[in-house]
PDB file of C-alpha atoms in Angstrom:
ATOM      1  CA  UNK A 547      80.374  77.713  80.366  1.00 34.00           C
ATOM      2  CA  UNK A 548      76.656  78.095  79.733  1.00 34.00           C
ATOM      3  CA  UNK A 549      74.736  74.821  79.509  1.00 36.00           C
ATOM      4  CA  UNK A 550      72.981  75.904  76.310  1.00 33.00           C
ATOM      5  CA  UNK A 551      76.177  76.785  74.421  1.00 39.00           C
ATOM      6  CA  UNK A 552      76.313  74.496  71.355  1.00 41.00           C
ATOM      7  CA  UNK A 553      79.329  72.487  70.278  1.00 41.00           C
ATOM      8  CA  UNK A 554      80.854  73.839  67.068  1.00 45.00           C
ATOM      9  CA  UNK A 555      80.178  71.750  63.972  1.00 51.00           C
ATOM     10  CA  UNK A 556      83.800  71.564  62.817  1.00 58.00           C
ATOM     11  CA  UNK A 557      85.730  68.364  63.551  1.00 60.00           C
ATOM     12  CA  UNK A 558      88.083  66.420  61.297  1.00 53.00           C
ATOM     13  CA  UNK A 559      90.786  63.752  61.282  1.00 62.00           C
ATOM     14  CA  UNK A 560      92.067  60.735  59.375  1.00 63.00           C
ATOM     15  CA  UNK A 561      89.443  58.390  57.909  1.00 76.00           C
ATOM     16  CA  UNK A 562      91.609  55.272  57.631  1.00 83.00           C
ATOM     17  CA  UNK A 563      94.227  53.890  60.012  1.00 87.00           C
ATOM     18  CA  UNK A 564      96.323  50.753  59.834  1.00 88.00           C
ATOM     19  CA  UNK A 565      98.705  49.243  62.329  1.00 88.00           C
ATOM     20  CA  UNK A 566     100.637  46.045  62.752  1.00 89.00           C
ATOM     21  CA  UNK A 567      99.678  43.311  65.209  1.00 90.00           C
ATOM     22  CA  UNK A 568     101.248  44.159  68.563  1.00 91.00           C
ATOM     23  CA  UNK A 569     102.113  47.662  67.348  1.00 90.00           C
ATOM     24  CA  UNK A 570     100.442  50.985  68.008  1.00 91.00           C
ATOM     25  CA  UNK A 571      98.496  53.741  66.282  1.00 92.00           C
ATOM     26  CA  UNK A 572      98.003  57.388  67.113  1.00 91.00           C
ATOM     27  CA  UNK A 573      94.981  59.240  65.811  1.00 91.00           C
ATOM     28  CA  UNK A 574      94.641  63.007  66.019  1.00 91.00           C
ATOM     29  CA  UNK A 575      91.306  64.831  65.879  1.00 90.00           C
ATOM     30  CA  UNK A 576      91.128  68.533  65.092  1.00 89.00           C
ATOM     31  CA  UNK A 577      88.324  70.799  66.294  1.00 89.00           C
ATOM     32  CA  UNK A 578      87.435  74.492  66.250  1.00 88.00           C
ATOM     33  CA  UNK A 579      88.829  76.262  69.308  1.00 87.00           C
ATOM     34  CA  UNK A 580      85.508  77.693  70.490  1.00 86.00           C
ATOM     35  CA  UNK A 581      84.930  77.945  74.256  1.00 86.00           C
ATOM     36  CA  UNK A 582      82.257  75.234  73.965  1.00 84.00           C
ATOM     37  CA  UNK A 583      84.625  72.783  72.277  1.00 86.00           C
ATOM     38  CA  UNK A 584      87.554  73.479  74.596  1.00 86.00           C
ATOM     39  CA  UNK A 585      85.566  72.403  77.646  1.00 88.00           C
ATOM     40  CA  UNK A 586      83.417  69.601  76.206  1.00 91.00           C
ATOM     41  CA  UNK A 587      84.084  65.905  76.765  1.00 93.00           C
ATOM     42  CA  UNK A 588      86.353  64.353  74.093  1.00 94.00           C
ATOM     43  CA  UNK A 589      85.858  60.652  73.359  1.00 94.00           C
ATOM     44  CA  UNK A 590      87.038  57.620  71.362  1.00 95.00           C
ATOM     45  CA  UNK A 591      84.497  54.855  70.813  1.00 95.00           C
ATOM     46  CA  UNK A 592      84.184  51.680  68.750  1.00 96.00           C
ATOM     47  CA  UNK A 593      81.040  50.813  66.808  1.00 95.00           C
ATOM     48  CA  UNK A 594      79.717  47.358  67.697  1.00 95.00           C
ATOM     49  CA  UNK A 595      77.727  45.010  65.446  1.00 95.00           C
ATOM     50  CA  UNK A 596      74.499  46.432  66.911  1.00 96.00           C
ATOM     51  CA  UNK A 597      75.435  49.931  65.683  1.00 93.00           C
ATOM     52  CA  UNK A 598      76.108  51.363  69.145  1.00 94.00           C
ATOM     53  CA  UNK A 599      79.384  53.219  69.641  1.00 94.00           C
ATOM     54  CA  UNK A 600      80.769  52.065  72.990  1.00 94.00           C
ATOM     55  CA  UNK A 601      83.184  54.453  74.712  1.00 94.00           C
ATOM     56  CA  UNK A 602      86.736  53.143  74.967  1.00 96.00           C
ATOM     57  CA  UNK A 603      88.162  56.265  76.584  1.00 96.00           C
ATOM     58  CA  UNK A 604      87.096  59.856  77.110  1.00 95.00           C
ATOM     59  CA  UNK A 605      88.481  62.986  78.691  1.00 94.00           C
ATOM     60  CA  UNK A 606      86.179  62.238  81.630  1.00 93.00           C
ATOM     61  CA  UNK A 607      86.730  58.464  82.006  1.00 94.00           C
ATOM     62  CA  UNK A 608      89.577  55.947  81.953  1.00 94.00           C
ATOM     63  CA  UNK A 609      89.705  53.000  79.519  1.00 93.00           C
ATOM     64  CA  UNK A 610      87.798  49.886  80.536  1.00 81.00           C
ATOM     65  CA  UNK A 611      88.094  46.120  80.018  1.00 86.00           C
ATOM     66  CA  UNK A 612      90.412  44.931  77.261  1.00 93.00           C
ATOM     67  CA  UNK A 613      91.588  48.513  76.628  1.00 95.00           C
ATOM     68  CA  UNK A 614      92.922  49.149  80.152  1.00 95.00           C
ATOM     69  CA  UNK A 615      96.596  50.095  79.891  1.00 95.00           C
ATOM     70  CA  UNK A 616      96.480  50.149  76.065  1.00 97.00           C
ATOM     71  CA  UNK A 617      94.661  53.397  75.259  1.00 97.00           C
ATOM     72  CA  UNK A 618      95.405  57.011  76.156  1.00 97.00           C
ATOM     73  CA  UNK A 619      93.689  60.285  75.238  1.00 97.00           C
ATOM     74  CA  UNK A 620      95.361  63.685  75.437  1.00 95.00           C
ATOM     75  CA  UNK A 621      93.563  66.971  74.780  1.00 94.00           C
ATOM     76  CA  UNK A 622      95.348  70.202  73.815  1.00 93.00           C
ATOM     77  CA  UNK A 623      92.471  72.730  73.868  1.00 91.00           C
ATOM     78  CA  UNK A 624      94.626  75.738  72.949  1.00 91.00           C
ATOM     79  CA  UNK A 625      95.529  73.958  69.673  1.00 90.00           C
ATOM     80  CA  UNK A 626      92.074  72.475  69.065  1.00 91.00           C
ATOM     81  CA  UNK A 627      93.357  68.910  68.967  1.00 91.00           C
ATOM     82  CA  UNK A 628      93.097  65.693  70.877  1.00 93.00           C
ATOM     83  CA  UNK A 629      95.133  62.567  70.295  1.00 94.00           C
ATOM     84  CA  UNK A 630      94.285  58.938  70.960  1.00 95.00           C
ATOM     85  CA  UNK A 631      97.012  56.304  71.146  1.00 95.00           C
ATOM     86  CA  UNK A 632      96.294  52.564  71.134  1.00 95.00           C
ATOM     87  CA  UNK A 633      99.138  50.161  71.881  1.00 95.00           C
ATOM     88  CA  UNK A 634      99.467  46.370  71.845  1.00 95.00           C
ATOM     89  CA  UNK A 635      97.154  46.166  68.829  1.00 94.00           C
ATOM     90  CA  UNK A 636      95.097  42.988  68.513  1.00 95.00           C
ATOM     91  CA  UNK A 637      93.236  41.690  65.475  1.00 94.00           C
ATOM     92  CA  UNK A 638      90.009  42.298  67.420  1.00 95.00           C
ATOM     93  CA  UNK A 639      90.857  46.026  67.453  1.00 96.00           C
ATOM     94  CA  UNK A 640      90.059  46.223  63.726  1.00 96.00           C
ATOM     95  CA  UNK A 641      86.799  48.043  63.096  1.00 96.00           C
ATOM     96  CA  UNK A 642      85.048  51.395  62.893  1.00 96.00           C
ATOM     97  CA  UNK A 643      85.777  54.042  65.501  1.00 95.00           C
ATOM     98  CA  UNK A 644      84.676  57.577  66.223  1.00 93.00           C
ATOM     99  CA  UNK A 645      86.576  60.447  67.709  1.00 92.00           C
ATOM    100  CA  UNK A 646      84.178  63.068  68.916  1.00 91.00           C
ATOM    101  CA  UNK A 647      83.111  65.854  71.210  1.00 92.00           C
ATOM    102  CA  UNK A 648      80.029  65.932  73.416  1.00 90.00           C
ATOM    103  CA  UNK A 649      78.244  64.397  76.365  1.00 87.00           C
ATOM    104  CA  UNK A 650      77.074  61.404  74.300  1.00 86.00           C
ATOM    105  CA  UNK A 651      78.649  59.425  71.476  1.00 83.00           C
ATOM    106  CA  UNK A 652      75.978  60.634  69.048  1.00 79.00           C
ATOM    107  CA  UNK A 653      76.971  64.304  68.714  1.00 77.00           C
ATOM    108  CA  UNK A 654      79.871  65.755  66.785  1.00 85.00           C
ATOM    109  CA  UNK A 655      82.244  63.034  65.533  1.00 88.00           C
ATOM    110  CA  UNK A 656      84.430  61.746  62.722  1.00 88.00           C
ATOM    111  CA  UNK A 657      84.244  58.038  61.845  1.00 90.00           C
ATOM    112  CA  UNK A 658      87.317  56.109  60.797  1.00 91.00           C
ATOM    113  CA  UNK A 659      88.264  52.546  60.000  1.00 93.00           C
ATOM    114  CA  UNK A 660      91.154  50.827  61.769  1.00 94.00           C
ATOM    115  CA  UNK A 661      92.734  47.763  60.201  1.00 92.00           C
ATOM    116  CA  UNK A 662      95.169  45.676  62.228  1.00 93.00           C
ATOM    117  CA  UNK A 663      97.514  43.798  59.897  1.00 89.00           C
ATOM    118  CA  UNK A 664      99.511  40.668  60.775  1.00 86.00           C
ATOM    119  CA  UNK A 665     102.891  42.428  60.512  1.00 67.00           C
ATOM    120  CA  UNK A 666     104.623  45.672  59.739  1.00 61.00           C
ATOM    121  CA  UNK A 667     103.331  47.806  56.877  1.00 58.00           C
ATOM    122  CA  UNK A 668     105.784  48.098  53.980  1.00 58.00           C
ATOM    123  CA  UNK A 669     105.570  50.037  50.748  1.00 53.00           C
ATOM    124  CA  UNK A 670     107.979  51.152  48.014  1.00 51.00           C
ATOM    125  CA  UNK A 671     109.972  54.222  48.940  1.00 52.00           C
ATOM    126  CA  UNK A 672     113.385  55.514  49.629  1.00 45.00           C
ATOM    127  CA  UNK A 673     114.418  54.653  53.165  1.00 44.00           C
ATOM    128  CA  UNK A 674     118.055  54.268  54.070  1.00 47.00           C
ATOM    129  CA  UNK A 675     118.794  53.249  50.467  1.00 45.00           C
ATOM    130  CA  UNK A 676     116.800  50.010  50.571  1.00 47.00           C
ATOM    131  CA  UNK A 677     113.893  51.123  48.375  1.00 44.00           C
ATOM    132  CA  UNK A 678     111.281  49.808  50.811  1.00 45.00           C
ATOM    133  CA  UNK A 679     109.861  51.595  53.812  1.00 46.00           C
ATOM    134  CA  UNK A 680     108.275  49.754  56.724  1.00 50.00           C
ATOM    135  CA  UNK A 681     106.119  51.356  59.370  1.00 52.00           C
ATOM    136  CA  UNK A 682     104.254  50.129  62.402  1.00 49.00           C
ATOM    137  CA  UNK A 683     101.253  52.302  61.459  1.00 50.00           C
ATOM    138  CA  UNK A 684      99.954  54.804  58.906  1.00 48.00           C
ATOM    139  CA  UNK A 685      96.922  56.965  58.350  1.00 48.00           C
ATOM    140  CA  UNK A 686      95.167  58.494  55.364  1.00 46.00           C
ATOM    141  CA  UNK A 687      93.451  61.844  55.780  1.00 43.00           C
ATOM    142  CA  UNK A 688      90.335  62.684  53.845  1.00 43.00           C
ATOM    143  CA  UNK A 689      88.232  65.796  54.371  1.00 43.00           C
TER     144      UNK A 689
END
């Protein structure tokens, strides 16, 4: 791949995620399947109070600190997707995250908000005849 080849400007995914304390979430990012995107670094970072997005995991580095053993990233370049899974959710995991492509955390990204709730997420619906459906996580997509 040529060093000057730009990353495509098409990336999207869910904008809001919620998961229960101790549960897990999976977030999927979609990108254009250009040669540049297929071979670029994929990342998941969390925005700190100072506005800096600190890498939690990337396709070129393992998770660090409190995220070790709790976060995984899988890239499927032929489909133009990568998926991040966080397990053992803690209340401190709530916040704003980015999934993105590029050598830094400032390039092409989608921001999303993760809310960790104290229990399972329940809402009215038809599930096994009980009229209430409970999930360990959900996401809302918005383009």
